[in-house]
Short mmCIF file of C-alpha atoms (C1' of nucleotides) in Angstrom, two decimals:
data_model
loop_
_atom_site.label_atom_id
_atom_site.label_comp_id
_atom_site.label_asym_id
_atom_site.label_seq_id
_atom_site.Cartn_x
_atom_site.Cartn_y
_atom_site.Cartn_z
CA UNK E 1 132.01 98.89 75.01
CA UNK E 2 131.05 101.05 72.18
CA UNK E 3 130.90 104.80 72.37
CA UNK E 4 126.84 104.85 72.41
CA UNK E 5 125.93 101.68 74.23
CA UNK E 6 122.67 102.58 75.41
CA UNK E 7 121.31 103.26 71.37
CA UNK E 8 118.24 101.48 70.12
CA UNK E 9 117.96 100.18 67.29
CA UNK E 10 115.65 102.77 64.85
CA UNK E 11 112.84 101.39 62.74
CA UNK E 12 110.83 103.19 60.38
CA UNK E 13 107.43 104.47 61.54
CA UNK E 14 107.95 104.08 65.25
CA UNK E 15 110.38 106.64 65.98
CA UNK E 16 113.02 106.49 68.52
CA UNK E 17 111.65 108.44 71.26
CA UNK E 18 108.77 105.99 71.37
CA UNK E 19 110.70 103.06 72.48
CA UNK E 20 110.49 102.39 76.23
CA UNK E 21 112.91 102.49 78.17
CA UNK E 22 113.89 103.14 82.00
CA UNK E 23 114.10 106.44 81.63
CA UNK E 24 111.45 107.05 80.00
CA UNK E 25 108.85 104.97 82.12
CA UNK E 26 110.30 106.40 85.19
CA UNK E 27 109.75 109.93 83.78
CA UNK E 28 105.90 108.84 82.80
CA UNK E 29 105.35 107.44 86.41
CA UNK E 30 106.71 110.81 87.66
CA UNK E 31 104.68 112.94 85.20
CA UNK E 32 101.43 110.65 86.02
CA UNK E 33 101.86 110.93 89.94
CA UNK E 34 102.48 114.42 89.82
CA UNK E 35 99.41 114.78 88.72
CA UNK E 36 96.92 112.25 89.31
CA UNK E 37 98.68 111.49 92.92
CA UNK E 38 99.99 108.12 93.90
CA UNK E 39 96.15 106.83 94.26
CA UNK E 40 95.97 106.92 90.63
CA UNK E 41 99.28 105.43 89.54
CA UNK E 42 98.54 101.76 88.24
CA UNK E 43 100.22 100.10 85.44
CA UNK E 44 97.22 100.17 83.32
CA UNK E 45 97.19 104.30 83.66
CA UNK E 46 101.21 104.02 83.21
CA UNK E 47 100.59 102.08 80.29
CA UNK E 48 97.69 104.45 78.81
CA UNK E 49 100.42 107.38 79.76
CA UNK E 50 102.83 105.93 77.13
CA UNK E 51 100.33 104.62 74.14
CA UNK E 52 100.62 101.03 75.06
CA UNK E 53 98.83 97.65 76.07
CA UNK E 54 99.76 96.87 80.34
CA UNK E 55 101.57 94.01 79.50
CA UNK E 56 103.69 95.22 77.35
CA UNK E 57 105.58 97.06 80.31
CA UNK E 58 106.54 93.71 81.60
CA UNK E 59 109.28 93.07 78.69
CA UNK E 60 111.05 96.37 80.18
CA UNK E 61 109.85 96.30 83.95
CA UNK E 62 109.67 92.90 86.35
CA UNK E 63 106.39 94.25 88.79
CA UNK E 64 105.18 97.73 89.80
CA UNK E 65 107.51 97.58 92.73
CA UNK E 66 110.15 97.94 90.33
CA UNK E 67 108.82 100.86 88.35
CA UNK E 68 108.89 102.60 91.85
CA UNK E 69 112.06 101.84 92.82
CA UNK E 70 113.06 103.53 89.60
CA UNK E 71 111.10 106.70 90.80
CA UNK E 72 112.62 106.64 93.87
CA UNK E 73 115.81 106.66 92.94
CA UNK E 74 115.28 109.39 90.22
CA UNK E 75 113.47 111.56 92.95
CA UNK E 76 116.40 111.83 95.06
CA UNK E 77 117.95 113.80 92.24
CA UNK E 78 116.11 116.64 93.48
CA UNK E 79 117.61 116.83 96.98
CA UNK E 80 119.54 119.99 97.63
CA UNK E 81 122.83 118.61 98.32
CA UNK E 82 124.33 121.80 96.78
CA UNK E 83 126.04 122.91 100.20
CA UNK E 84 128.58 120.23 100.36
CA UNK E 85 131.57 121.22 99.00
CA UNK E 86 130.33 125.55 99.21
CA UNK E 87 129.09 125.80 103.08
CA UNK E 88 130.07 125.24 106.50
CA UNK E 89 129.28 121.40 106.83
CA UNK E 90 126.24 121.97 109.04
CA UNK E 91 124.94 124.83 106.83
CA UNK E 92 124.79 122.01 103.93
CA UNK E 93 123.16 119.31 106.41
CA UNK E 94 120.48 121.86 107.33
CA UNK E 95 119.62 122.52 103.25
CA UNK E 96 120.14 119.09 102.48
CA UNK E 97 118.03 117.73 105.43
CA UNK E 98 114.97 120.24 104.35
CA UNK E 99 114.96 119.51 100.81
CA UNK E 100 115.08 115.88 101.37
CA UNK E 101 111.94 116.03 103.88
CA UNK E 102 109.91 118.26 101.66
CA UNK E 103 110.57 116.51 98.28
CA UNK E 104 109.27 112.68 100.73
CA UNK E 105 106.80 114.73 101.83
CA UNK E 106 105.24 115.14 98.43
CA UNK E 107 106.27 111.47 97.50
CA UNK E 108 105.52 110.13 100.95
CA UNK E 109 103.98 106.60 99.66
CA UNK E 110 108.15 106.12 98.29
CA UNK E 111 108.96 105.76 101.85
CA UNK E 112 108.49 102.94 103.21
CA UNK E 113 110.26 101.36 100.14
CA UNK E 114 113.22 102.93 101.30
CA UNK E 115 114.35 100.36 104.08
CA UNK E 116 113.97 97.61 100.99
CA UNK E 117 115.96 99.61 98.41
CA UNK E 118 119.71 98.46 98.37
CA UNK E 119 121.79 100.87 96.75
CA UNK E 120 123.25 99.01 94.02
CA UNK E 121 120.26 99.28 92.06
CA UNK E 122 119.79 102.99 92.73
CA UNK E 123 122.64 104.70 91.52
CA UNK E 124 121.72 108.57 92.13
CA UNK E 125 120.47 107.63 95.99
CA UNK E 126 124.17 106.51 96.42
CA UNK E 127 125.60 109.61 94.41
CA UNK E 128 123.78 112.02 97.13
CA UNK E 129 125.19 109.60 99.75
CA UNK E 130 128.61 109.71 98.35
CA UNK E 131 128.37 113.66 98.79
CA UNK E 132 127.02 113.35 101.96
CA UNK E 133 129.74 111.67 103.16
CA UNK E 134 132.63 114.08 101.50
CA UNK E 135 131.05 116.46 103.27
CA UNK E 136 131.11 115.00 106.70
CA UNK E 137 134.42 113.42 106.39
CA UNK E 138 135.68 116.84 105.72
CA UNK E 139 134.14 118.18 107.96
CA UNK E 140 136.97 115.95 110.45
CA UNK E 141 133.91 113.37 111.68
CA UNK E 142 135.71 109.74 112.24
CA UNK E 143 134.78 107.31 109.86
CA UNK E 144 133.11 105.02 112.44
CA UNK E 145 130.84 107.53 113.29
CA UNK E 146 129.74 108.92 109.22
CA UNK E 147 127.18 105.98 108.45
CA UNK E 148 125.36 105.98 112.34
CA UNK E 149 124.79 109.67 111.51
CA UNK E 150 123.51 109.60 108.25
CA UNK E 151 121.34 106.60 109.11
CA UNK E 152 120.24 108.31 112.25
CA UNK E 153 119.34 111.99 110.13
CA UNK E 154 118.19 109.79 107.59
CA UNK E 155 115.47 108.10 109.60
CA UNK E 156 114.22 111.40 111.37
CA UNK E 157 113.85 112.87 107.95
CA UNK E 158 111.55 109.71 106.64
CA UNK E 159 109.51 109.82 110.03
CA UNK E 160 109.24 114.04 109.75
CA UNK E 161 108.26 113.61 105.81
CA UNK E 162 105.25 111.12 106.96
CA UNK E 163 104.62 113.51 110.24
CA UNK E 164 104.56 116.65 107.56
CA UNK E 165 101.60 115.15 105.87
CA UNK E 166 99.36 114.44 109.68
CA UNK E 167 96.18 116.73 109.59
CA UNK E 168 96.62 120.04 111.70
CA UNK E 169 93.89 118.68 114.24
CA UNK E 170 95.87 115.24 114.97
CA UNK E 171 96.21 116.21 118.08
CA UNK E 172 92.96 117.72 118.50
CA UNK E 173 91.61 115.84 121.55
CA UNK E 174 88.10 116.73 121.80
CA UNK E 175 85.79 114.62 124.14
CA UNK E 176 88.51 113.26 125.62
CA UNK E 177 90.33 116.45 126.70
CA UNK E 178 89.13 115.71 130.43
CA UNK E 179 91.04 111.68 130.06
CA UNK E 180 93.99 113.57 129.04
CA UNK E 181 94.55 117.05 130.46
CA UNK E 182 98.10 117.29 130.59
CA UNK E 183 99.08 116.61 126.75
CA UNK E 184 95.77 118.50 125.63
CA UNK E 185 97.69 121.51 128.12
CA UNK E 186 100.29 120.76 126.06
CA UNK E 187 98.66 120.96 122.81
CA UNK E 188 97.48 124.13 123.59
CA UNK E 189 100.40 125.42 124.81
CA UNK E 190 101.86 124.99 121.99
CA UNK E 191 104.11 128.80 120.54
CA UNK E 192 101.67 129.88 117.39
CA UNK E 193 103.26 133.13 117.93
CA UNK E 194 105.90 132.43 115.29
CA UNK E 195 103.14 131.13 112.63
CA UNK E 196 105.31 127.92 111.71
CA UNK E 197 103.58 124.72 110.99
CA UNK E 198 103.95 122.51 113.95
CA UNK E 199 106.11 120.06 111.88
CA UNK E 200 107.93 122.15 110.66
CA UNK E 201 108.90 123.32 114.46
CA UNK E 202 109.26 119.66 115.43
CA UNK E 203 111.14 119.46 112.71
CA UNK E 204 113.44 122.27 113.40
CA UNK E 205 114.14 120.77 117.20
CA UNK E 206 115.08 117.32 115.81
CA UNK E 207 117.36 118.34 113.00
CA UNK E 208 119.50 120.87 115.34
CA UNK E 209 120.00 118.25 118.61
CA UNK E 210 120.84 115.63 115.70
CA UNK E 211 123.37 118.09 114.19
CA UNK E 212 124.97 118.89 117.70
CA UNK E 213 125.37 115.51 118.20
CA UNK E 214 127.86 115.70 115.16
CA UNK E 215 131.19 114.99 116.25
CA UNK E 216 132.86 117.29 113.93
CA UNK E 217 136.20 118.90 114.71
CA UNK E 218 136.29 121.30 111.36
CA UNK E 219 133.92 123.90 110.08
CA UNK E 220 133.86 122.69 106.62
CA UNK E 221 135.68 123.74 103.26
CA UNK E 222 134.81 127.09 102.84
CA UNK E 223 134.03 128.70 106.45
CA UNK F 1 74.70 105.50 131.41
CA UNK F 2 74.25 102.44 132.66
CA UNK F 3 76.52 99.81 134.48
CA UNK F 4 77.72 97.98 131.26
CA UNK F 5 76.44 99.73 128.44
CA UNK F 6 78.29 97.34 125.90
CA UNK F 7 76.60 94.65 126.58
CA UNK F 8 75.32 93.08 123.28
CA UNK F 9 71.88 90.67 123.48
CA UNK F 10 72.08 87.83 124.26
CA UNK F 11 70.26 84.88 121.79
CA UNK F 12 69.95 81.43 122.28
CA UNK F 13 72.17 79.02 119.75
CA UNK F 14 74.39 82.33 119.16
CA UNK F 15 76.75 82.35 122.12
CA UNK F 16 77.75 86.15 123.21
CA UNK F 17 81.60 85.35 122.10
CA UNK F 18 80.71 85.25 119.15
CA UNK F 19 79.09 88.16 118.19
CA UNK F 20 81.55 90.56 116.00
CA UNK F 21 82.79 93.98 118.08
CA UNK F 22 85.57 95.90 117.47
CA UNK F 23 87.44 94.53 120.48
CA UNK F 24 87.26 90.91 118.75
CA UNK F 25 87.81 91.97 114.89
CA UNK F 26 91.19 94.07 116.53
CA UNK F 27 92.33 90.68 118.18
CA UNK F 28 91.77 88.68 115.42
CA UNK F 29 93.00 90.86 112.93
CA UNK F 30 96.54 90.68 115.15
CA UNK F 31 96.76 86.96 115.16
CA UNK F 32 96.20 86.79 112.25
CA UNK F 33 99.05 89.34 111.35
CA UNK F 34 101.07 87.56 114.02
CA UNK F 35 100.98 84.12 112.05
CA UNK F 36 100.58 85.31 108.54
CA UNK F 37 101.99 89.04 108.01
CA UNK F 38 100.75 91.60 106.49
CA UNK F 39 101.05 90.21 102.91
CA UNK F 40 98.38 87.26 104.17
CA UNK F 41 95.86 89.59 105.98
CA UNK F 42 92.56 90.62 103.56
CA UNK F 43 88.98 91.37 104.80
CA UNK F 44 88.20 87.52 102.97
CA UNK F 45 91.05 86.31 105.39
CA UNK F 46 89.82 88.16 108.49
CA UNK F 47 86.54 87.18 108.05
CA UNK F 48 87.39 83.72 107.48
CA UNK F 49 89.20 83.72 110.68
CA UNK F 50 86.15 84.88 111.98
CA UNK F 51 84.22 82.42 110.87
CA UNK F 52 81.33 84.63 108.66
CA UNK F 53 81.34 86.01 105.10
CA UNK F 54 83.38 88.78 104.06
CA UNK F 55 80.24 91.31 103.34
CA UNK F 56 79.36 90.77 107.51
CA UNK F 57 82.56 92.78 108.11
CA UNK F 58 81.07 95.93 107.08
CA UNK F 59 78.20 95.65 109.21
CA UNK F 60 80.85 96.60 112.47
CA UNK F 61 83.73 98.50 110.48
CA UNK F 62 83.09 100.91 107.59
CA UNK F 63 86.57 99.85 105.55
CA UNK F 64 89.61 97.95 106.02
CA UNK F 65 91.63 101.00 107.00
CA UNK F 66 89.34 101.15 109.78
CA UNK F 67 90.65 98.07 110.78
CA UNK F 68 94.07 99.30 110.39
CA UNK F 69 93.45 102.48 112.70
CA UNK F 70 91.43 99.60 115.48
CA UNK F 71 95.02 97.33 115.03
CA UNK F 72 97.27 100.35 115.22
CA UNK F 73 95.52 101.95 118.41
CA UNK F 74 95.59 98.33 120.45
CA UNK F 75 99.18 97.66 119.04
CA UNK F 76 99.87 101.22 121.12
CA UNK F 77 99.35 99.20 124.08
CA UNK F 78 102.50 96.94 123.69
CA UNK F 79 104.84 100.29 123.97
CA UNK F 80 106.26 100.09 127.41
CA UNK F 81 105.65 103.18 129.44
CA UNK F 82 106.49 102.29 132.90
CA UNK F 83 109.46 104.11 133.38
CA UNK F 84 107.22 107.43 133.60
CA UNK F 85 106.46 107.57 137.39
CA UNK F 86 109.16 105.38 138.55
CA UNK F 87 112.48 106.50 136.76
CA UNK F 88 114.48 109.42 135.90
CA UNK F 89 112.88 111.01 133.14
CA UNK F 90 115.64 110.36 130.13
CA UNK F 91 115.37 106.77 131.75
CA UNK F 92 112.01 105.97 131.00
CA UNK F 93 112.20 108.09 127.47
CA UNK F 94 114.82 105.55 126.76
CA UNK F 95 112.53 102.23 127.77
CA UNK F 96 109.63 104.06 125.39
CA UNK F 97 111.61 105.09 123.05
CA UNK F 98 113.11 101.56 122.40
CA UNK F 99 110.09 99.61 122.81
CA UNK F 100 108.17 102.06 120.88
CA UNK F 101 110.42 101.18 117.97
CA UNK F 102 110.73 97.62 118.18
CA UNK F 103 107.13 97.19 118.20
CA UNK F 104 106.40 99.39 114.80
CA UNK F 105 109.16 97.64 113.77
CA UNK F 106 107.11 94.06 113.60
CA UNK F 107 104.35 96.49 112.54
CA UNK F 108 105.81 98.17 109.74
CA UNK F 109 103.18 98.87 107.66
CA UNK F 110 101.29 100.49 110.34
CA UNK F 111 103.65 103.34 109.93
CA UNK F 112 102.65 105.29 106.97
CA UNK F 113 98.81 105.57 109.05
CA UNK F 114 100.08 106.94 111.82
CA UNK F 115 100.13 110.21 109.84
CA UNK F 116 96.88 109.81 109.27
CA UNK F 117 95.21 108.86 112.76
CA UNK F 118 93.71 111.37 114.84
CA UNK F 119 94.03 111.00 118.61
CA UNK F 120 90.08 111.17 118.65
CA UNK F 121 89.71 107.48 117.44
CA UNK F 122 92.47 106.40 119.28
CA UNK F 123 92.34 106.14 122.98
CA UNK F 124 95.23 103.89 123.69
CA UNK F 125 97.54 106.03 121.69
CA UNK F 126 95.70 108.89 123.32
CA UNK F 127 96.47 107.65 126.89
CA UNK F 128 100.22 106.62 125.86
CA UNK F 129 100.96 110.68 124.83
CA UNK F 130 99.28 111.94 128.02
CA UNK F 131 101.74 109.36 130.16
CA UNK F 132 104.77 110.58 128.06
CA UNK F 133 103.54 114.40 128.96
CA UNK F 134 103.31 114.00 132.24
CA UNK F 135 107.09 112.61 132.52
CA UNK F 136 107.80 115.35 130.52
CA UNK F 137 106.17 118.29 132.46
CA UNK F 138 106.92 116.69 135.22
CA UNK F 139 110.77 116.68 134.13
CA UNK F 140 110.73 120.48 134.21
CA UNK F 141 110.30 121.02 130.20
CA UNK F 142 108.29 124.19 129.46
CA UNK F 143 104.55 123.46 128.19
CA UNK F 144 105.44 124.46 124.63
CA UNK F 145 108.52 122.33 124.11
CA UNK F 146 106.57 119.22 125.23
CA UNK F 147 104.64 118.48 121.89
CA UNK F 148 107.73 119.85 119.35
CA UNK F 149 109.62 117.02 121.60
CA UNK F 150 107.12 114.30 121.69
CA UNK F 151 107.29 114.91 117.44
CA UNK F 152 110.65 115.06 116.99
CA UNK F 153 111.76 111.69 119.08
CA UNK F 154 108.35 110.02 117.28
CA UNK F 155 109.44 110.84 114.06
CA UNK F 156 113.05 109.57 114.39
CA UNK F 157 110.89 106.13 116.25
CA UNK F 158 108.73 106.04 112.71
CA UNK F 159 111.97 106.56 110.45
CA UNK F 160 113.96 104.08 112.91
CA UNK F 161 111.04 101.13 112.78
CA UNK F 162 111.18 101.29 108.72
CA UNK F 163 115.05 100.89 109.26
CA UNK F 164 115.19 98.40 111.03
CA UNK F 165 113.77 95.98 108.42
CA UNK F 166 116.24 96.84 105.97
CA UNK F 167 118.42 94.34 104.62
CA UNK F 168 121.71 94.17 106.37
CA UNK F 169 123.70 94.53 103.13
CA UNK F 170 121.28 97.77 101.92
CA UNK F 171 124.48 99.86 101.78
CA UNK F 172 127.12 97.54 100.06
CA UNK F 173 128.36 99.30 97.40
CA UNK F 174 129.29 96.64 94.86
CA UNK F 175 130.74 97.22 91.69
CA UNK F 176 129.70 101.04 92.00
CA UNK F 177 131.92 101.27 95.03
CA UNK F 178 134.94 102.96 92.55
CA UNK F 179 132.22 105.72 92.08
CA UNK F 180 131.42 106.14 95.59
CA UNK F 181 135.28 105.81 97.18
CA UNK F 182 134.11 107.92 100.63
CA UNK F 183 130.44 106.55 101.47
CA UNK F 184 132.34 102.93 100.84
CA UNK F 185 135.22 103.72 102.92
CA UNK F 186 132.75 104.47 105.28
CA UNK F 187 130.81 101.77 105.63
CA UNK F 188 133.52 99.70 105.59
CA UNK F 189 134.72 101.58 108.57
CA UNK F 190 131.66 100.98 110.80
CA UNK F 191 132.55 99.88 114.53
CA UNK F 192 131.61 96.00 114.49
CA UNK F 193 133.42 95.42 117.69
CA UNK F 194 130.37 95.85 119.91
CA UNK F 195 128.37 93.45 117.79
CA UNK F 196 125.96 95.68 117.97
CA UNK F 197 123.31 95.66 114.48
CA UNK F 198 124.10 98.96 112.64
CA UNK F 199 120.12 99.69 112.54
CA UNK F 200 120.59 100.09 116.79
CA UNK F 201 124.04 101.62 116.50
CA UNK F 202 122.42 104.78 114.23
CA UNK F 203 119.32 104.92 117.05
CA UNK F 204 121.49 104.88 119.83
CA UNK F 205 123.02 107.78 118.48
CA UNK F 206 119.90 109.72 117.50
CA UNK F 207 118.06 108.66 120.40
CA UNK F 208 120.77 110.25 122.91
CA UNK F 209 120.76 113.18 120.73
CA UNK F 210 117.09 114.11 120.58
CA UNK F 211 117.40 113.65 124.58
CA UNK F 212 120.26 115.76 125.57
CA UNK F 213 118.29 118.67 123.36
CA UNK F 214 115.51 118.58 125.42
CA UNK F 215 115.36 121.02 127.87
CA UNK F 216 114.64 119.62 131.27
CA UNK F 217 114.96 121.08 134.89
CA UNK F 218 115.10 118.17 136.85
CA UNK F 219 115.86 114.80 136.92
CA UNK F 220 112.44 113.03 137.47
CA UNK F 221 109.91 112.02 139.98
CA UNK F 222 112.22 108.92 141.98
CA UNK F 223 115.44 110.10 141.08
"C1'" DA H 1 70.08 94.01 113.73
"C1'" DC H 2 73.01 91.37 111.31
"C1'" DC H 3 73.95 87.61 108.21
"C1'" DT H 4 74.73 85.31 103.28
"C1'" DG H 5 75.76 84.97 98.41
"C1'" DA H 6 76.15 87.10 94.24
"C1'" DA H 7 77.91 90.74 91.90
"C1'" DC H 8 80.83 94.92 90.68
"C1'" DA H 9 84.70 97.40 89.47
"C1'" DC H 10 88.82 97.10 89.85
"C1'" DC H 11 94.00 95.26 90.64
"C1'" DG H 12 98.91 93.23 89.03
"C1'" DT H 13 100.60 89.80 86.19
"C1'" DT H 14 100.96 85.90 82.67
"C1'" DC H 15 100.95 84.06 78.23
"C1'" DA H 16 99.81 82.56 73.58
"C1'" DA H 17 99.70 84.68 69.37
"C1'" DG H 18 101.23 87.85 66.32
"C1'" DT H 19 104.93 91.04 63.67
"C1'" DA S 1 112.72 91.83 70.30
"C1'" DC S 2 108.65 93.59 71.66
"C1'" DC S 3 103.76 94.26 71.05
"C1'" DT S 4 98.46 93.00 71.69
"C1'" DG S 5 94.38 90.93 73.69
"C1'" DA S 6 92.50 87.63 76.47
"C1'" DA S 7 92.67 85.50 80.61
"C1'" DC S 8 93.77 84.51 85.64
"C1'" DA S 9 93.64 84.95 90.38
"C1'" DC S 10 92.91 87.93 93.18
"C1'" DC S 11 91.33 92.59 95.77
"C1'" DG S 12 87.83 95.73 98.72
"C1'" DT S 13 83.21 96.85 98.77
"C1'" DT S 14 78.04 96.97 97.77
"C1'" DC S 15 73.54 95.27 97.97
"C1'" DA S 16 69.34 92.57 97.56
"C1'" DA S 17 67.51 88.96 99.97
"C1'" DG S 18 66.92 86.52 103.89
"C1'" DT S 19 66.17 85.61 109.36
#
DNA sequence: ACCTGAACACCGTTCAAGT
DNA sequence: ACCTGAACACCGTTCAAGT
């Protein structure tokens, strides 16, 4: 209950920026992934990142599942969820919704840890969905309905962040155009006139029928 | 291009079931999933299951993502299509749609590869997309809405599997629920009447959504 | 053509020993 | 309280040697 709980304790010759820390492990796993990619991330190069021996990460971290449940949560703080509170709800979905996909995009490997990360140990993932929900339930959606749409946005987002990452040619369907003529008609049929990226068009579709979907009954605080 | 041009040689004292071909490294590799999960399955336990040394794997696949990509494209098989043909078009989106998630759901970690599969290697999954664009075309909706369509419901399918494994108490607040009064409220006020699990609830929604955006003519080949 | 067994270059994690 | 260094029990994959 004192005024500077979080303080450690200072020793001479190892100053205090040196001592790990969450914070500062998550922000070495960040710097390390950014850019080495996730393929490089171990604890021995998280360790050799902060001048010290592998194991002694384990007095401040339980297992590397941890350390990335750290950087999850900490990458969430750079989700756009400026638009509550200053646009028409759907305005702030729409920024929101793209910022969240592009920043899983880049950290797509943090997504399938998602569906095991309760909130309680992820305090700024439940900040953004505390401002989320402000913003719907202002927006005059019932209460039963704000978690189903969340979850439901939520999920298309995940799936659209892996999707962002396919190969143009995924589709591509070569030899076996002639097995498959009418989704290879489709493929090629596709509207390049535009020059979007294909997810991002797919991407586009989903979010909009999701946000129709919204049963709101006001515009939001500002419109 | 003959007859039955996969036809291995035969030998005496090695009976032709037991030679190694993709078709019986996929099936083992998905009972042994089935009984052990994903957290038991290793090229030492495949090839144990098997019944030859580790190294003889790489004789018939080149890694064990290769195995992955085999697994994923015979696990395609399980998603039910039969609705395309023989019911209203939304109808048998529906039937995929749900059995499409259900199975990634018990196959989890297949998701994050899907992203990285082309059709080319993947004839099931090939054959699944061509059924699902022929309901689709067939339904009326314009050849280049059929693949930003196809995307959009498979991404929310993807997000939705992950989901679906989370914990059931992901979202309880705890002792940060002062901090978060609206998200709580919210979950709080979910809709338990129907019984219904809150993972189905949020793809019910999204799943109706994604269908009433897309544009089809008419109703479907029986309907 | 396809197998075995040994080896390689890693992993994440534990633990006794230090300070 | 927190570090180091050695060790453990694995991984996926390669490769020489066999048949």
């Amino acid at each position: 209950m004192t005024a500077d709980a979080s303080a450690a304790p200072r020793r001479a010759g190892r100053p205090l920026e040196m001592v790990l820390s969450r914070t500062r492990i998550t922000a070495a796993a960040l710097a390390l992934i950014t850019t080495e990619g996730y393929g490089g991330f171990t604890m021995s190069s998280l360790a050799r990142t902060l001048k010290v021996a592998p194991s002694a990460l384990y007095n401040h971290v339980s297992s590397k599942q941890e350390v990335l449940q750290w950087l999850e949560d900490h990458v969430m703080t750079m989700v756009d969820v400026s638009g509550f509170g200053s646009e028409p709800w759907d305005d702030a979905m729409r920024r929101w919704a793209w910022s969240y996909r592009d920043v899983f995009a880049r950290h797509s490997p943090l997504v399938p840890l998602v569906a095991v990360l309760p909130v309680t140990g992820a305090p700024e993932t439940l900040k953004m969905y505390e401002t989320v929900a402000v913003g719907l339930a202002g927006a005059g959606v019932p209460v039963e309905t704000i978690i189903p749409a969340i979850v439901a946005v939520e999920s298309f987002i995940f799936g659209s962040a892996l999707d962002a990452n396919a190969p143009a040619d995924i589709f591509d369907t070569g030899e076996l155009a002639d097995s498959s003529p009418t989704f290879t008609a489709a493929v090629l049929g596709q509207d390049r006139s535009t020059g979007e990226r294909p997810a991002d068009v797919a991407f586009q579709f989903g979010l909009e029928a999701l946000l129709a979907a919204v049963p709101a009954t006001r515009p939001g605080p500002d419109a």
